Amino acid sequence: MKRYVVLISGRGSNMASLLDASASGRLPASPAAVISSKPEAEGLRAARNAGVETRVVDPARFPSRAAFDDALAGTIDAFSPDLVILAGFMRILGNDFVRRFAGRLINIHPSLLPAFPGLNTHRRALAEGVRFHGCTVHFVTPDLDHGPIIAQAVVPVFDDDIEASLSARVLEKEHLVLPQAVAWFVEDRLTVVEGRVRLDASR
Ligand code: GAR
């Protein structure tokens, strides 16, 4: 069975959705480890409780971005995963790191990319008055939040939404779409053709 490593920085609810999907058999892949960039990340406890190996690679302990990226890559490689999943990982990774894991590095982003790359996506969606918002799972490329899109989920934006209500509505979708995208990956159903992801629908 294929194995994945999840990178987190905080709450870890998307990570938990992956562990749940693996435990229930909906996701035919097993978690090799959860790695956090923050020693105090809430998600670490949930991972340990689920019996998954955890590691912390804290950027504060490294003299440069490149040294951090190297240490993180080494920590991941020790588990030899088939797939590396950024699930609320709040660090920008350098080009060498991205190249090293190219084709097996995916990210979940809380907007309908290419709209609202970067931070504070829900606040910016409200400020722009968009009627629909959502989340995107994509392959990571050196171009921040712009890699080939595997899956998206859409939610309506209501007149009385505030950041908290909108982010909660999107998060519910994130918890569905990320395990689904990972399942497609581990089932070898995804190919990238000219920057677009094709899903093998014959299975
Ligand atoms: C999620 O909404 C995820 O999409 C977002 O952080 C949140 C993490 O929540 N990721 C990014 O903003 C990446 N740029 P979680 O820790 O509960 O999964």
PDB file of C-alpha atoms and ligand atoms in Angstrom:
ATOM      1  CA  MET A   1       0.000   0.000   0.000  1.00  0.00           C
ATOM      2  CA  LYS A   2       1.256   3.496  -0.836  1.00  0.00           C
ATOM      3  CA  ARG A   3       2.352   5.743   1.994  1.00  0.00           C
ATOM      4  CA  TYR A   4       2.072   9.469   2.488  1.00  0.00           C
ATOM      5  CA  VAL A   5       3.659  12.071   4.746  1.00  0.00           C
ATOM      6  CA  VAL A   6       1.581  15.070   5.861  1.00  0.00           C
ATOM      7  CA  LEU A   7       3.165  18.448   6.600  1.00  0.00           C
ATOM      8  CA  ILE A   8       1.272  20.716   8.989  1.00  0.00           C
ATOM      9  CA  SER A   9       1.802  23.921  10.951  1.00  0.00           C
ATOM     10  CA  GLY A  10      -1.231  24.139  13.222  1.00  0.00           C
ATOM     11  CA  ARG A  11      -4.679  22.721  13.880  1.00  0.00           C
ATOM     12  CA  GLY A  12      -4.309  19.780  11.535  1.00  0.00           C
ATOM     13  CA  SER A  13      -7.964  19.237  10.681  1.00  0.00           C
ATOM     14  CA  ASN A  14      -7.129  18.391   7.059  1.00  0.00           C
ATOM     15  CA  MET A  15      -4.482  15.967   8.277  1.00  0.00           C
ATOM     16  CA  ALA A  16      -7.113  14.393  10.542  1.00  0.00           C
ATOM     17  CA  SER A  17      -9.461  14.022   7.564  1.00  0.00           C
ATOM     18  CA  LEU A  18      -6.719  12.060   5.784  1.00  0.00           C
ATOM     19  CA  LEU A  19      -6.003   9.824   8.767  1.00  0.00           C
ATOM     20  CA  ASP A  20      -9.749   9.154   9.160  1.00  0.00           C
ATOM     21  CA  ALA A  21     -10.083   8.327   5.464  1.00  0.00           C
ATOM     22  CA  SER A  22      -7.132   5.916   5.683  1.00  0.00           C
ATOM     23  CA  ALA A  23      -8.483   4.295   8.854  1.00  0.00           C
ATOM     24  CA  SER A  24     -11.920   3.790   7.310  1.00  0.00           C
ATOM     25  CA  GLY A  25     -10.526   2.373   4.049  1.00  0.00           C
ATOM     26  CA  ARG A  26     -11.918   5.232   1.926  1.00  0.00           C
ATOM     27  CA  LEU A  27      -8.320   6.191   1.189  1.00  0.00           C
ATOM     28  CA  PRO A  28      -6.230   3.220   0.054  1.00  0.00           C
ATOM     29  CA  ALA A  29      -2.964   4.597   1.449  1.00  0.00           C
ATOM     30  CA  SER A  30      -1.413   4.776   4.877  1.00  0.00           C
ATOM     31  CA  PRO A  31       0.095   7.682   6.790  1.00  0.00           C
ATOM     32  CA  ALA A  32       3.866   7.219   7.236  1.00  0.00           C
ATOM     33  CA  ALA A  33       4.358  10.343   9.354  1.00  0.00           C
ATOM     34  CA  VAL A  34       3.078  13.802  10.229  1.00  0.00           C
ATOM     35  CA  ILE A  35       5.732  16.530  10.254  1.00  0.00           C
ATOM     36  CA  SER A  36       5.099  19.956  11.771  1.00  0.00           C
ATOM     37  CA  SER A  37       6.992  23.202  11.309  1.00  0.00           C
ATOM     38  CA  LYS A  38       5.705  24.275  14.744  1.00  0.00           C
ATOM     39  CA  PRO A  39       6.525  22.339  17.928  1.00  0.00           C
ATOM     40  CA  GLU A  40       3.218  23.421  19.509  1.00  0.00           C
ATOM     41  CA  ALA A  41       0.985  22.516  16.539  1.00  0.00           C
ATOM     42  CA  GLU A  42      -2.323  21.125  17.778  1.00  0.00           C
ATOM     43  CA  GLY A  43      -2.364  18.563  14.984  1.00  0.00           C
ATOM     44  CA  LEU A  44       0.679  16.761  16.402  1.00  0.00           C
ATOM     45  CA  ARG A  45      -1.345  15.486  19.348  1.00  0.00           C
ATOM     46  CA  ALA A  46      -4.115  14.205  17.092  1.00  0.00           C
ATOM     47  CA  ALA A  47      -1.550  12.396  14.933  1.00  0.00           C
ATOM     48  CA  ARG A  48       0.095  10.761  17.965  1.00  0.00           C
ATOM     49  CA  ASN A  49      -3.321   9.738  19.297  1.00  0.00           C
ATOM     50  CA  ALA A  50      -3.979   8.068  15.959  1.00  0.00           C
ATOM     51  CA  GLY A  51      -0.703   6.135  16.346  1.00  0.00           C
ATOM     52  CA  VAL A  52       1.091   7.977  13.556  1.00  0.00           C
ATOM     53  CA  GLU A  53       4.794   8.894  13.808  1.00  0.00           C
ATOM     54  CA  THR A  54       5.412  12.613  14.269  1.00  0.00           C
ATOM     55  CA  ARG A  55       8.405  14.871  13.771  1.00  0.00           C
ATOM     56  CA  VAL A  56       9.006  18.588  14.224  1.00  0.00           C
ATOM     57  CA  VAL A  57      11.282  20.550  11.915  1.00  0.00           C
ATOM     58  CA  ASP A  58      11.297  24.039  13.386  1.00  0.00           C
ATOM     59  CA  PRO A  59      12.560  26.800  11.057  1.00  0.00           C
ATOM     60  CA  ALA A  60      13.742  28.764  14.107  1.00  0.00           C
ATOM     61  CA  ARG A  61      16.485  26.176  14.587  1.00  0.00           C
ATOM     62  CA  PHE A  62      18.048  26.660  11.164  1.00  0.00           C
ATOM     63  CA  PRO A  63      20.318  29.462   9.977  1.00  0.00           C
ATOM     64  CA  SER A  64      18.703  29.794   6.545  1.00  0.00           C
ATOM     65  CA  ARG A  65      15.678  28.881   4.490  1.00  0.00           C
ATOM     66  CA  ALA A  66      17.812  26.438   2.467  1.00  0.00           C
ATOM     67  CA  ALA A  67      19.069  24.698   5.625  1.00  0.00           C
ATOM     68  CA  PHE A  68      15.484  24.313   6.847  1.00  0.00           C
ATOM     69  CA  ASP A  69      14.341  22.949   3.478  1.00  0.00           C
ATOM     70  CA  ASP A  70      17.232  20.438   3.501  1.00  0.00           C
ATOM     71  CA  ALA A  71      16.415  19.232   7.005  1.00  0.00           C
ATOM     72  CA  LEU A  72      12.750  18.933   6.117  1.00  0.00           C
ATOM     73  CA  ALA A  73      13.542  16.986   2.930  1.00  0.00           C
ATOM     74  CA  GLY A  74      15.817  14.633   4.883  1.00  0.00           C
ATOM     75  CA  THR A  75      13.131  14.063   7.526  1.00  0.00           C
ATOM     76  CA  ILE A  76      10.595  13.249   4.803  1.00  0.00           C
ATOM     77  CA  ASP A  77      12.990  10.973   2.884  1.00  0.00           C
ATOM     78  CA  ALA A  78      13.618   8.906   6.016  1.00  0.00           C
ATOM     79  CA  PHE A  79      10.012   7.670   5.631  1.00  0.00           C
ATOM     80  CA  SER A  80      10.304   7.040   1.847  1.00  0.00           C
ATOM     81  CA  PRO A  81       6.752   8.193   1.133  1.00  0.00           C
ATOM     82  CA  ASP A  82       5.065   7.935  -2.257  1.00  0.00           C
ATOM     83  CA  LEU A  83       3.365  11.279  -1.688  1.00  0.00           C
ATOM     84  CA  VAL A  84       3.958  14.409   0.402  1.00  0.00           C
ATOM     85  CA  ILE A  85       0.866  16.426   1.335  1.00  0.00           C
ATOM     86  CA  LEU A  86       0.953  20.053   2.466  1.00  0.00           C
ATOM     87  CA  ALA A  87      -2.127  20.372   4.678  1.00  0.00           C
ATOM     88  CA  GLY A  88      -2.062  23.768   6.331  1.00  0.00           C
ATOM     89  CA  PHE A  89       1.726  23.958   6.053  1.00  0.00           C
ATOM     90  CA  MET A  90       2.439  27.664   6.394  1.00  0.00           C
ATOM     91  CA  ARG A  91       5.970  27.881   5.017  1.00  0.00           C
ATOM     92  CA  ILE A  92       7.069  28.748   1.510  1.00  0.00           C
ATOM     93  CA  LEU A  93       9.316  25.978   0.215  1.00  0.00           C
ATOM     94  CA  GLY A  94      12.305  26.708  -2.006  1.00  0.00           C
ATOM     95  CA  ASN A  95      12.687  25.606  -5.607  1.00  0.00           C
ATOM     96  CA  ASP A  96      15.184  22.843  -4.791  1.00  0.00           C
ATOM     97  CA  PHE A  97      12.762  21.307  -2.318  1.00  0.00           C
ATOM     98  CA  VAL A  98       9.870  21.526  -4.769  1.00  0.00           C
ATOM     99  CA  ARG A  99      11.961  19.983  -7.562  1.00  0.00           C
ATOM    100  CA  ARG A 100      13.092  17.147  -5.311  1.00  0.00           C
ATOM    101  CA  PHE A 101       9.491  16.094  -4.678  1.00  0.00           C
ATOM    102  CA  ALA A 102       8.092  17.145  -8.057  1.00  0.00           C
ATOM    103  CA  GLY A 103       5.047  15.148  -9.116  1.00  0.00           C
ATOM    104  CA  ARG A 104       4.486  13.759  -5.637  1.00  0.00           C
ATOM    105  CA  LEU A 105       3.954  16.982  -3.689  1.00  0.00           C
ATOM    106  CA  ILE A 106       0.416  18.317  -3.327  1.00  0.00           C
ATOM    107  CA  ASN A 107      -1.132  21.214  -1.430  1.00  0.00           C
ATOM    108  CA  ILE A 108      -4.587  22.231  -0.283  1.00  0.00           C
ATOM    109  CA  HIS A 109      -5.314  25.931  -0.600  1.00  0.00           C
ATOM    110  CA  PRO A 110      -8.395  27.697   0.794  1.00  0.00           C
ATOM    111  CA  SER A 111      -9.581  29.448  -2.372  1.00  0.00           C
ATOM    112  CA  LEU A 112     -10.598  28.699  -5.934  1.00  0.00           C
ATOM    113  CA  LEU A 113      -7.173  29.155  -7.502  1.00  0.00           C
ATOM    114  CA  PRO A 114      -5.982  31.071  -9.418  1.00  0.00           C
ATOM    115  CA  ALA A 115      -8.124  33.501  -7.382  1.00  0.00           C
ATOM    116  CA  PHE A 116      -6.653  34.527  -4.042  1.00  0.00           C
ATOM    117  CA  PRO A 117      -3.257  32.852  -3.836  1.00  0.00           C
ATOM    118  CA  GLY A 118      -1.347  33.575  -0.617  1.00  0.00           C
ATOM    119  CA  LEU A 119      -2.797  34.404   2.786  1.00  0.00           C
ATOM    120  CA  ASN A 120      -6.126  35.657   4.217  1.00  0.00           C
ATOM    121  CA  THR A 121      -8.105  34.152   1.367  1.00  0.00           C
ATOM    122  CA  HIS A 122     -11.517  34.290   3.084  1.00  0.00           C
ATOM    123  CA  ARG A 123     -11.126  37.921   4.122  1.00  0.00           C
ATOM    124  CA  ARG A 124     -10.067  38.849   0.590  1.00  0.00           C
ATOM    125  CA  ALA A 125     -12.942  36.881  -0.969  1.00  0.00           C
ATOM    126  CA  LEU A 126     -15.416  38.795   1.221  1.00  0.00           C
ATOM    127  CA  ALA A 127     -13.754  42.118   0.424  1.00  0.00           C
ATOM    128  CA  GLU A 128     -14.061  41.395  -3.322  1.00  0.00           C
ATOM    129  CA  GLY A 129     -17.724  40.450  -2.951  1.00  0.00           C
ATOM    130  CA  VAL A 130     -17.379  37.153  -4.808  1.00  0.00           C
ATOM    131  CA  ARG A 131     -20.539  35.015  -4.860  1.00  0.00           C
ATOM    132  CA  PHE A 132     -18.656  31.721  -4.855  1.00  0.00           C
ATOM    133  CA  HIS A 133     -15.541  30.675  -3.002  1.00  0.00           C
ATOM    134  CA  GLY A 134     -13.946  27.325  -2.206  1.00  0.00           C
ATOM    135  CA  CYS A 135     -10.768  25.305  -2.061  1.00  0.00           C
ATOM    136  CA  THR A 136      -8.240  23.759  -4.411  1.00  0.00           C
ATOM    137  CA  VAL A 137      -5.968  20.731  -4.266  1.00  0.00           C
ATOM    138  CA  HIS A 138      -3.045  21.076  -6.646  1.00  0.00           C
ATOM    139  CA  PHE A 139       0.391  19.757  -7.475  1.00  0.00           C
ATOM    140  CA  VAL A 140       3.061  22.038  -6.062  1.00  0.00           C
ATOM    141  CA  THR A 141       5.373  23.789  -8.507  1.00  0.00           C
ATOM    142  CA  PRO A 142       7.949  26.500  -7.805  1.00  0.00           C
ATOM    143  CA  ASP A 143       5.281  29.065  -8.735  1.00  0.00           C
ATOM    144  CA  LEU A 144       3.463  29.672  -5.394  1.00  0.00           C
ATOM    145  CA  ASP A 145      -0.166  28.431  -5.351  1.00  0.00           C
ATOM    146  CA  HIS A 146      -0.188  27.936  -9.127  1.00  0.00           C
ATOM    147  CA  GLY A 147       0.452  24.237  -9.807  1.00  0.00           C
ATOM    148  CA  PRO A 148      -1.772  21.907 -11.865  1.00  0.00           C
ATOM    149  CA  ILE A 149      -5.206  21.653 -10.265  1.00  0.00           C
ATOM    150  CA  ILE A 150      -6.357  18.195  -9.170  1.00  0.00           C
ATOM    151  CA  ALA A 151      -9.688  19.067  -7.547  1.00  0.00           C
ATOM    152  CA  GLN A 152     -11.745  22.016  -6.414  1.00  0.00           C
ATOM    153  CA  ALA A 153     -14.885  22.422  -4.343  1.00  0.00           C
ATOM    154  CA  VAL A 154     -17.169  25.437  -4.458  1.00  0.00           C
ATOM    155  CA  VAL A 155     -19.294  27.043  -1.743  1.00  0.00           C
ATOM    156  CA  PRO A 156     -21.745  29.955  -1.972  1.00  0.00           C
ATOM    157  CA  VAL A 157     -20.946  33.223  -0.217  1.00  0.00           C
ATOM    158  CA  PHE A 158     -23.942  34.621   1.684  1.00  0.00           C
ATOM    159  CA  ASP A 159     -24.677  38.285   2.417  1.00  0.00           C
ATOM    160  CA  ASP A 160     -24.278  37.823   6.156  1.00  0.00           C
ATOM    161  CA  ASP A 161     -21.029  35.840   5.951  1.00  0.00           C
ATOM    162  CA  ILE A 162     -18.093  36.846   8.061  1.00  0.00           C
ATOM    163  CA  GLU A 163     -14.599  35.382   7.790  1.00  0.00           C
ATOM    164  CA  ALA A 164     -15.350  32.693  10.374  1.00  0.00           C
ATOM    165  CA  SER A 165     -18.580  31.458   8.770  1.00  0.00           C
ATOM    166  CA  LEU A 166     -17.063  31.407   5.290  1.00  0.00           C
ATOM    167  CA  SER A 167     -13.883  29.640   6.359  1.00  0.00           C
ATOM    168  CA  ALA A 168     -15.928  27.000   8.218  1.00  0.00           C
ATOM    169  CA  ARG A 169     -18.019  26.350   5.082  1.00  0.00           C
ATOM    170  CA  VAL A 170     -14.879  26.008   2.964  1.00  0.00           C
ATOM    171  CA  LEU A 171     -13.125  23.813   5.536  1.00  0.00           C
ATOM    172  CA  GLU A 172     -15.976  21.296   5.425  1.00  0.00           C
ATOM    173  CA  LYS A 173     -15.319  20.949   1.691  1.00  0.00           C
ATOM    174  CA  GLU A 174     -11.549  20.744   2.217  1.00  0.00           C
ATOM    175  CA  HIS A 175     -12.087  17.678   4.381  1.00  0.00           C
ATOM    176  CA  LEU A 176     -13.866  15.947   1.484  1.00  0.00           C
ATOM    177  CA  VAL A 177     -11.812  17.078  -1.449  1.00  0.00           C
ATOM    178  CA  LEU A 178      -8.315  16.417  -0.031  1.00  0.00           C
ATOM    179  CA  PRO A 179      -8.810  12.692   0.769  1.00  0.00           C
ATOM    180  CA  GLN A 180     -10.500  12.305  -2.640  1.00  0.00           C
ATOM    181  CA  ALA A 181      -7.572  13.902  -4.477  1.00  0.00           C
ATOM    182  CA  VAL A 182      -5.065  11.792  -2.533  1.00  0.00           C
ATOM    183  CA  ALA A 183      -7.054   8.642  -3.342  1.00  0.00           C
ATOM    184  CA  TRP A 184      -6.890   9.476  -7.064  1.00  0.00           C
ATOM    185  CA  PHE A 185      -3.131  10.012  -6.766  1.00  0.00           C
ATOM    186  CA  VAL A 186      -2.417   6.735  -4.988  1.00  0.00           C
ATOM    187  CA  GLU A 187      -4.657   4.879  -7.437  1.00  0.00           C
ATOM    188  CA  ASP A 188      -2.411   6.244 -10.244  1.00  0.00           C
ATOM    189  CA  ARG A 189      -5.367   7.938 -11.881  1.00  0.00           C
ATOM    190  CA  LEU A 190      -3.771  11.369 -12.348  1.00  0.00           C
ATOM    191  CA  THR A 191      -1.620  12.535 -15.228  1.00  0.00           C
ATOM    192  CA  VAL A 192      -0.535  16.053 -16.054  1.00  0.00           C
ATOM    193  CA  VAL A 193      -0.760  17.041 -19.715  1.00  0.00           C
ATOM    194  CA  GLU A 194       0.379  20.540 -20.659  1.00  0.00           C
ATOM    195  CA  GLY A 195      -0.174  21.828 -17.155  1.00  0.00           C
ATOM    196  CA  ARG A 196      -3.653  20.319 -16.811  1.00  0.00           C
ATOM    197  CA  VAL A 197      -4.493  17.336 -14.653  1.00  0.00           C
ATOM    198  CA  ARG A 198      -6.384  14.491 -16.315  1.00  0.00           C
ATOM    199  CA  LEU A 199      -8.303  12.042 -14.163  1.00  0.00           C
ATOM    200  CA  ASP A 200      -8.600   8.507 -15.469  1.00  0.00           C
ATOM    201  CA  ALA A 201     -12.371   8.094 -15.222  1.00  0.00           C
ATOM    202  CA  SER A 202     -12.383   4.508 -16.507  1.00  0.00           C
ATOM    203  CA  ARG A 203     -12.026   3.149 -12.962  1.00  0.00           C
TER     204      ARG A 203
HETATM  205  C1  GAR B   1      -6.704  25.104   5.755  1.00  0.00           C
HETATM  206  O1  GAR B   1      -7.804  25.927   5.490  1.00  0.00           O
HETATM  207  C2  GAR B   1      -5.765  25.062   4.558  1.00  0.00           C
HETATM  208  O2  GAR B   1      -6.439  25.094   3.330  1.00  0.00           O
HETATM  209  C3  GAR B   1      -4.976  26.343   4.773  1.00  0.00           C
HETATM  210  O3  GAR B   1      -4.746  26.391   6.151  1.00  0.00           O
HETATM  211  C4  GAR B   1      -5.825  25.743   6.833  1.00  0.00           C
HETATM  212  C5  GAR B   1      -5.235  24.707   7.754  1.00  0.00           C
HETATM  213  O4  GAR B   1      -6.215  24.123   8.549  1.00  0.00           O
HETATM  214  N1  GAR B   1      -3.777  26.327   4.020  1.00  0.00           N
HETATM  215  C6  GAR B   1      -3.195  27.426   3.573  1.00  0.00           C
HETATM  216  O5  GAR B   1      -3.624  28.531   3.788  1.00  0.00           O
HETATM  217  C7  GAR B   1      -1.924  27.190   2.791  1.00  0.00           C
HETATM  218  N2  GAR B   1      -1.506  28.385   2.136  1.00  0.00           N
HETATM  219  P1  GAR B   1      -5.951  22.719   9.232  1.00  0.00           P
HETATM  220  O6  GAR B   1      -4.599  22.853   9.957  1.00  0.00           O
HETATM  221  O7  GAR B   1      -7.074  22.564  10.211  1.00  0.00           O
HETATM  222  O8  GAR B   1      -5.926  21.686   8.174  1.00  0.00           O
END
